[in-house]
Amino acid sequence: MTSNSLVYLIALPLFGATVLLLAGRRSDKWGHIFGTLMSASSFAVGVYLFIQMLGNSDGQRAMTQKLFNWISVGSFQVDAGLLVDQLSICFVLLITGVGTLIHIYSIAYMSHDLDRRRFFAYLNFFIAAMLLLVLGDSYLNLYVGWEGVGLASYLLIGFWNQKPTYATAAKKAFVANRVGDMGLSLAIMIAFATLGTVSFDGVKEHASHASTGALTAIGIMLLVAATGKSAQFPLQAWLGDAMAGPTPVSALIHAATMVTAGVYLITRSNFIFDLAPNAQLAVAVIGVITLLFGAIIGMAKDDIKKALAASTMSQIGYMVLGAGLGPAGYAFAIMHLLTHGFFKAGMFLGAGSVMHGMNDEVNMRRYGGLRKFMPITFATFGLGYLAIIGVPPFAGFYSKDKIIEVAFNAGGIKGITLGSAALLGAMITAFYMTRVVILTFAGSKRWDDKAHPHESPFLMWAPMVLLAFGSVASGFFFSRGDSLKNWLEPVVGGHMAHEAELLSPAVVSILALVLVVIGVGFAIIKYLLNEVPQVAPTDVTVFTKIARRDLLQDDFNEAVFMRPGQAITRGLQTADTTLIDGAVRGVGRFAVGAGNILRTTQTGFVRSYALWILVGAIGLVATIWVVTL
Amino acid sequence: MMHQVIEIGRTQTPEAVLYWILGPLAVLAALGMVVVKKAVHSAILLAWVMISLAIFYIAQDAVFLGIVQVVVYTGAVMMLFLFILMLVGVESSESLTETIRGLRPIAIVAALGFGGLLISLIGHATLGRSFVGLTDANAGGNVQALAGLLFSKYVWAFEVVSALLITAALGAMVLAHNHRIIARPTQRDLATARFRGTSLAKAAGLPGPGVYALHNAVDVPALLPDGTPAQASISATLKARGDVIDSRPFQLSTIESEEE
Amino acid sequence: MNPANYLYISALLFTIGAIGVVVRRNAIVIFMCVELMLNACNLAFVTFARINGNLDGQVVAFFTMVVAACEVVVGLAIIVTIYRSRRSASVDDASLLKR
């Protein structure tokens, strides 16, 4: 089924970005309104498409639109085409919906920034690129969007690039993403080389004929791409620094949408991973490592945004784990992605609201007792908190517990290991999120008198309230009668035959809840019942120190990649200046020197030249003489 | 007469006599040509060498070449040389001091080495066949035999050389043609220039040479009113050739001072 | 008498001509020396023709004469041209290519 309205999804925000960037300062007055309108109208188109899809039967819901013939080289044919199906539409609604809310929030949040118009231009550009990513009907189209969001992320992290550290953070994110992008481009090349096509339909059709080795290679490369974009181990280091961007950016790009692109990619490529069990296992393992990694870092961070970033990393780890569990897990990965989009965006906006009221202070040790001053923020943040730790009936309970349950049911040692790790992660999540809430909103005040905490304006808290509704209700809504699972089934594959379950859902839920309570309890004992120092204590165990240093991820990268790279570069530079330049200059010097010597023979006198001829004749005669002797 | 010479040349002993008289003379003349200072003398010595060679040619049964040598070289080419010498070279007799340091000894050593090598090469070279002589080849006449070769075997080279000759003649004409950049000065221009020049001394024209009673010729400068010889009265060509005679011996007496 | 004796004369004349080309500075004299060298070659050709008993050597000598005539014509024209512009027939004065 084709539709002509798909292109408007992308065209509207792209138009917004173009207008805002080209109009420049002339649009300062109305730029933010215009950008928000573009995003909102894109959302409206998305809703229209969604309703249209609801009206169709299961198999008829996917809609395509061919834009133009993009690449036509021999057997390599790529159309610029758009595809919206049950999977894409979830993302479209999340991106445009949450995106629009964050646009609205930003109007107030960025009101004092001179460059607000540019900020909205970038946000619109991000929306367009992200939509292209999820709407592209081939890996190559996806790749364009993939690079587009990378660029938008770079521009927005470094939005306040007058601070060198922020600019460096942007660069770091960009470089880490490039590593992942290389994986994606390699995956596309392998897919074309082995399958002869790069469109989703074509790859899906031909995947069963390809060798497992090739599919595993594609899968691993796609996983590399996903780890880059979604801040998964081992390319996770950029996400914490990415918090340098304005908070709405952290909420939209680095919590709700862009960082979930990796999950989208893996879910979209389910037809590859289902045929390459090793790649799928790698996905699950990466997911588990990251969810523990992020959770541990989250426990040690005092910066509220970095704690949330670590939490994001950990939650995406859950999603990747879910996506790595095969057809049973895709739906829950997507469900967790959507619910996470709500509650994490809400919490980030809450964090932005807190910072807004606290003179941009980010250190949680200098908050405390803010619930009296920011009741709405506290309420929305609290609902998000309950959602993320998985308290029923909030959203996280439905999505995260399902992933843990599927992990346990994966079978054998693998299932027990993955499931236990995910359960452990849930406990740690409960601990560090409780820590964040207590340090920020509970306890006694620890800020100095310069701060005047106050509730944020309407334009800021309204989106937070809306997102809080999502945090509360979305899980229930998605899982009622397996609605999301059934909805996604035509794309990601059906239910597996119901195997014998290792643990029943009820047991998993109870286990998880018990662990969550333990985690919350620990946090209450440590941070609510005891005094919290304003400055982070330094006499801590080595584990805490390592956790504060992001589990040495930067040290590792520096030691393994940066320093040797610099050494190689220096060596090459030395080689270049001494050997290559030396050789080149040597040739020049030789020519000059030889010329200087030979120049003395060029007297300009005809007679000396004649003498040379005579000498040559002597040589000739002497040779004949010797030969005929 | 010519026939007789050829007949004599064919016999062994007279040819040896001819060789041993003319050969050293030719070499000496060649050496003289290199050594003498004046180009005119060089030209005359070269003409002698060429005539000697012409005789050698005739002695070696190359009658046609011998005649051509006399007509073309000793006649035409040497005339051309002398003509050009008259045109440019008379006053350009060079000093024999070397300007390029060290060139002359190197050149002489190199040339001697070259000559020595060449002669020693000729000395120990073997022909690989016995002496034949041109009696058979010249049976129908030397000129006829040469013509037969020129218009059969060498006809292509002959045509090419004729084209070369014409091209050279054209080239010489082009080179010798003088492109006048400014209009030729008229007598009126020259007169104006004389009067407007740096001094009026030459306004009345240059003095004529040879105004002495004892020697009234063009190679003696005229005498100026103050008793000094007027160098400007001598032709520049004569001066360049060094053919100017000192005027002092021809002066009648020294001019007395007016105090007497 | 051995006709090869003419070859020695030829070699001597050639060497003398070579010395003259290098040592003399008057362009006209240098030209004469070149002519001398060509004539020395001609003598050798004529001698070889006699030794070998065919006229090819004489034909070559004939061509040499023609080419030499061409060379003299053009060369002297060049000398005249140089003399006209530089008022000198010395080859050392025409050494501007050095700079």
JSON list of C-alpha atoms in Angstrom, two decimals, chain A residues 393-502:
[
{"chain": "A", "resi": 393, "resn": "PRO", "atom": "CA", "xyz": [1.27, -0.51, 37.92]},
{"chain": "A", "resi": 394, "resn": "PHE", "atom": "CA", "xyz": [3.65, 2.05, 36.47]},
{"chain": "A", "resi": 395, "resn": "ALA", "atom": "CA", "xyz": [5.10, 1.71, 32.97]},
{"chain": "A", "resi": 396, "resn": "GLY", "atom": "CA", "xyz": [8.47, 0.21, 33.82]},
{"chain": "A", "resi": 397, "resn": "PHE", "atom": "CA", "xyz": [6.90, -2.66, 35.66]},
{"chain": "A", "resi": 398, "resn": "TYR", "atom": "CA", "xyz": [5.25, -3.95, 32.53]},
{"chain": "A", "resi": 399, "resn": "SER", "atom": "CA", "xyz": [8.19, -3.53, 30.21]},
{"chain": "A", "resi": 400, "resn": "LYS", "atom": "CA", "xyz": [11.24, -4.27, 32.33]},
{"chain": "A", "resi": 401, "resn": "ASP", "atom": "CA", "xyz": [9.84, -7.25, 34.18]},
{"chain": "A", "resi": 402, "resn": "LYS", "atom": "CA", "xyz": [8.82, -8.74, 30.86]},
{"chain": "A", "resi": 403, "resn": "ILE", "atom": "CA", "xyz": [12.37, -8.45, 29.58]},
{"chain": "A", "resi": 404, "resn": "ILE", "atom": "CA", "xyz": [13.71, -10.09, 32.72]},
{"chain": "A", "resi": 405, "resn": "GLU", "atom": "CA", "xyz": [11.13, -12.82, 32.37]},
{"chain": "A", "resi": 406, "resn": "VAL", "atom": "CA", "xyz": [12.00, -13.44, 28.72]},
{"chain": "A", "resi": 407, "resn": "ALA", "atom": "CA", "xyz": [15.67, -13.50, 29.67]},
{"chain": "A", "resi": 408, "resn": "PHE", "atom": "CA", "xyz": [15.07, -16.20, 32.24]},
{"chain": "A", "resi": 409, "resn": "ASN", "atom": "CA", "xyz": [13.03, -18.14, 29.72]},
{"chain": "A", "resi": 410, "resn": "ALA", "atom": "CA", "xyz": [15.80, -18.02, 27.10]},
{"chain": "A", "resi": 411, "resn": "GLY", "atom": "CA", "xyz": [16.76, -21.44, 28.37]},
{"chain": "A", "resi": 412, "resn": "GLY", "atom": "CA", "xyz": [19.66, -23.13, 30.03]},
{"chain": "A", "resi": 413, "resn": "ILE", "atom": "CA", "xyz": [22.65, -21.46, 31.57]},
{"chain": "A", "resi": 414, "resn": "LYS", "atom": "CA", "xyz": [22.25, -18.55, 29.19]},
{"chain": "A", "resi": 415, "resn": "GLY", "atom": "CA", "xyz": [18.80, -17.80, 30.47]},
{"chain": "A", "resi": 416, "resn": "ILE", "atom": "CA", "xyz": [19.73, -18.01, 34.13]},
{"chain": "A", "resi": 417, "resn": "THR", "atom": "CA", "xyz": [22.81, -15.84, 33.67]},
{"chain": "A", "resi": 418, "resn": "LEU", "atom": "CA", "xyz": [21.08, -13.18, 31.63]},
{"chain": "A", "resi": 419, "resn": "GLY", "atom": "CA", "xyz": [18.05, -13.19, 33.86]},
{"chain": "A", "resi": 420, "resn": "SER", "atom": "CA", "xyz": [20.03, -12.98, 37.09]},
{"chain": "A", "resi": 421, "resn": "ALA", "atom": "CA", "xyz": [22.10, -10.12, 35.75]},
{"chain": "A", "resi": 422, "resn": "ALA", "atom": "CA", "xyz": [18.97, -8.29, 34.66]},
{"chain": "A", "resi": 423, "resn": "LEU", "atom": "CA", "xyz": [17.45, -8.83, 38.11]},
{"chain": "A", "resi": 424, "resn": "LEU", "atom": "CA", "xyz": [20.61, -7.55, 39.75]},
{"chain": "A", "resi": 425, "resn": "GLY", "atom": "CA", "xyz": [20.42, -4.55, 37.44]},
{"chain": "A", "resi": 426, "resn": "ALA", "atom": "CA", "xyz": [16.88, -3.92, 38.60]},
{"chain": "A", "resi": 427, "resn": "MET", "atom": "CA", "xyz": [18.03, -3.83, 42.20]},
{"chain": "A", "resi": 428, "resn": "ILE", "atom": "CA", "xyz": [20.85, -1.43, 41.44]},
{"chain": "A", "resi": 429, "resn": "THR", "atom": "CA", "xyz": [18.47, 0.69, 39.41]},
{"chain": "A", "resi": 430, "resn": "ALA", "atom": "CA", "xyz": [16.20, 0.94, 42.38]},
{"chain": "A", "resi": 431, "resn": "PHE", "atom": "CA", "xyz": [19.14, 1.96, 44.55]},
{"chain": "A", "resi": 432, "resn": "TYR", "atom": "CA", "xyz": [20.56, 4.70, 42.40]},
{"chain": "A", "resi": 433, "resn": "MET", "atom": "CA", "xyz": [17.24, 6.15, 41.32]},
{"chain": "A", "resi": 434, "resn": "THR", "atom": "CA", "xyz": [16.11, 6.29, 44.93]},
{"chain": "A", "resi": 435, "resn": "ARG", "atom": "CA", "xyz": [19.42, 8.00, 45.66]},
{"chain": "A", "resi": 436, "resn": "VAL", "atom": "CA", "xyz": [18.74, 10.59, 43.00]},
{"chain": "A", "resi": 437, "resn": "VAL", "atom": "CA", "xyz": [15.24, 11.29, 44.28]},
{"chain": "A", "resi": 438, "resn": "ILE", "atom": "CA", "xyz": [16.30, 11.46, 47.92]},
{"chain": "A", "resi": 439, "resn": "LEU", "atom": "CA", "xyz": [19.32, 13.66, 47.26]},
{"chain": "A", "resi": 440, "resn": "THR", "atom": "CA", "xyz": [17.28, 16.02, 45.14]},
{"chain": "A", "resi": 441, "resn": "PHE", "atom": "CA", "xyz": [13.89, 16.25, 46.70]},
{"chain": "A", "resi": 442, "resn": "ALA", "atom": "CA", "xyz": [14.09, 14.80, 50.21]},
{"chain": "A", "resi": 443, "resn": "GLY", "atom": "CA", "xyz": [16.23, 15.47, 53.21]},
{"chain": "A", "resi": 444, "resn": "SER", "atom": "CA", "xyz": [17.40, 18.84, 54.42]},
{"chain": "A", "resi": 445, "resn": "LYS", "atom": "CA", "xyz": [18.44, 21.73, 52.24]},
{"chain": "A", "resi": 446, "resn": "ARG", "atom": "CA", "xyz": [22.09, 21.79, 51.29]},
{"chain": "A", "resi": 447, "resn": "TRP", "atom": "CA", "xyz": [22.12, 24.68, 48.84]},
{"chain": "A", "resi": 448, "resn": "ASP", "atom": "CA", "xyz": [23.57, 28.04, 49.72]},
{"chain": "A", "resi": 449, "resn": "ASP", "atom": "CA", "xyz": [21.56, 31.22, 49.99]},
{"chain": "A", "resi": 450, "resn": "LYS", "atom": "CA", "xyz": [22.29, 32.38, 46.50]},
{"chain": "A", "resi": 451, "resn": "ALA", "atom": "CA", "xyz": [19.93, 29.81, 45.05]},
{"chain": "A", "resi": 452, "resn": "HIS", "atom": "CA", "xyz": [16.22, 30.62, 45.06]},
{"chain": "A", "resi": 453, "resn": "PRO", "atom": "CA", "xyz": [14.48, 27.38, 44.15]},
{"chain": "A", "resi": 454, "resn": "HIS", "atom": "CA", "xyz": [11.14, 27.94, 42.49]},
{"chain": "A", "resi": 455, "resn": "GLU", "atom": "CA", "xyz": [8.70, 26.06, 40.36]},
{"chain": "A", "resi": 456, "resn": "SER", "atom": "CA", "xyz": [9.19, 26.31, 36.62]},
{"chain": "A", "resi": 457, "resn": "PRO", "atom": "CA", "xyz": [6.80, 28.16, 34.31]},
{"chain": "A", "resi": 458, "resn": "PHE", "atom": "CA", "xyz": [3.77, 26.54, 32.77]},
{"chain": "A", "resi": 459, "resn": "LEU", "atom": "CA", "xyz": [5.42, 25.89, 29.42]},
{"chain": "A", "resi": 460, "resn": "MET", "atom": "CA", "xyz": [7.97, 23.77, 31.24]},
{"chain": "A", "resi": 461, "resn": "TRP", "atom": "CA", "xyz": [5.82, 21.81, 33.61]},
{"chain": "A", "resi": 462, "resn": "ALA", "atom": "CA", "xyz": [3.03, 21.11, 31.15]},
{"chain": "A", "resi": 463, "resn": "PRO", "atom": "CA", "xyz": [5.17, 18.77, 29.03]},
{"chain": "A", "resi": 464, "resn": "MET", "atom": "CA", "xyz": [6.42, 17.16, 32.21]},
{"chain": "A", "resi": 465, "resn": "VAL", "atom": "CA", "xyz": [2.88, 16.46, 33.32]},
{"chain": "A", "resi": 466, "resn": "LEU", "atom": "CA", "xyz": [2.00, 14.99, 29.95]},
{"chain": "A", "resi": 467, "resn": "LEU", "atom": "CA", "xyz": [5.07, 12.78, 30.02]},
{"chain": "A", "resi": 468, "resn": "ALA", "atom": "CA", "xyz": [4.23, 11.75, 33.57]},
{"chain": "A", "resi": 469, "resn": "PHE", "atom": "CA", "xyz": [0.87, 10.53, 32.30]},
{"chain": "A", "resi": 470, "resn": "GLY", "atom": "CA", "xyz": [2.81, 8.44, 29.85]},
{"chain": "A", "resi": 471, "resn": "SER", "atom": "CA", "xyz": [5.02, 7.11, 32.62]},
{"chain": "A", "resi": 472, "resn": "VAL", "atom": "CA", "xyz": [2.01, 6.05, 34.55]},
{"chain": "A", "resi": 473, "resn": "ALA", "atom": "CA", "xyz": [-0.27, 4.66, 31.92]},
{"chain": "A", "resi": 474, "resn": "SER", "atom": "CA", "xyz": [1.77, 3.62, 28.90]},
{"chain": "A", "resi": 475, "resn": "GLY", "atom": "CA", "xyz": [2.92, 0.28, 30.30]},
{"chain": "A", "resi": 476, "resn": "PHE", "atom": "CA", "xyz": [-0.56, -0.78, 31.22]},
{"chain": "A", "resi": 477, "resn": "PHE", "atom": "CA", "xyz": [-1.88, 0.39, 27.89]},
{"chain": "A", "resi": 478, "resn": "PHE", "atom": "CA", "xyz": [0.77, -1.39, 25.85]},
{"chain": "A", "resi": 479, "resn": "SER", "atom": "CA", "xyz": [0.58, -4.67, 27.68]},
{"chain": "A", "resi": 480, "resn": "ARG", "atom": "CA", "xyz": [-3.20, -4.88, 28.07]},
{"chain": "A", "resi": 481, "resn": "GLY", "atom": "CA", "xyz": [-4.13, -7.91, 26.05]},
{"chain": "A", "resi": 482, "resn": "ASP", "atom": "CA", "xyz": [-0.62, -7.93, 24.59]},
{"chain": "A", "resi": 483, "resn": "SER", "atom": "CA", "xyz": [-1.69, -5.05, 22.37]},
{"chain": "A", "resi": 484, "resn": "LEU", "atom": "CA", "xyz": [1.80, -3.87, 21.43]},
{"chain": "A", "resi": 485, "resn": "LYS", "atom": "CA", "xyz": [3.00, -7.41, 20.94]},
{"chain": "A", "resi": 486, "resn": "ASN", "atom": "CA", "xyz": [0.17, -8.20, 18.56]},
{"chain": "A", "resi": 487, "resn": "TRP", "atom": "CA", "xyz": [0.61, -4.87, 16.84]},
{"chain": "A", "resi": 488, "resn": "LEU", "atom": "CA", "xyz": [4.27, -5.52, 16.13]},
{"chain": "A", "resi": 489, "resn": "GLU", "atom": "CA", "xyz": [3.87, -9.16, 15.24]},
{"chain": "A", "resi": 490, "resn": "PRO", "atom": "CA", "xyz": [3.74, -8.71, 11.43]},
{"chain": "A", "resi": 491, "resn": "VAL", "atom": "CA", "xyz": [7.13, -6.97, 11.56]},
{"chain": "A", "resi": 492, "resn": "VAL", "atom": "CA", "xyz": [9.17, -8.74, 14.20]},
{"chain": "A", "resi": 493, "resn": "GLY", "atom": "CA", "xyz": [7.78, -12.22, 14.00]},
{"chain": "A", "resi": 494, "resn": "GLY", "atom": "CA", "xyz": [5.28, -14.18, 15.95]},
{"chain": "A", "resi": 495, "resn": "HIS", "atom": "CA", "xyz": [5.30, -15.85, 19.32]},
{"chain": "A", "resi": 496, "resn": "MET", "atom": "CA", "xyz": [7.44, -18.82, 19.72]},
{"chain": "A", "resi": 497, "resn": "ALA", "atom": "CA", "xyz": [5.69, -21.96, 20.69]},
{"chain": "A", "resi": 498, "resn": "HIS", "atom": "CA", "xyz": [5.18, -21.54, 24.38]},
{"chain": "A", "resi": 499, "resn": "GLU", "atom": "CA", "xyz": [8.05, -23.39, 25.99]},
{"chain": "A", "resi": 500, "resn": "ALA", "atom": "CA", "xyz": [8.15, -24.57, 29.51]},
{"chain": "A", "resi": 501, "resn": "GLU", "atom": "CA", "xyz": [8.75, -21.43, 31.49]},
{"chain": "A", "resi": 502, "resn": "LEU", "atom": "CA", "xyz": [11.59, -21.44, 33.97]}
]
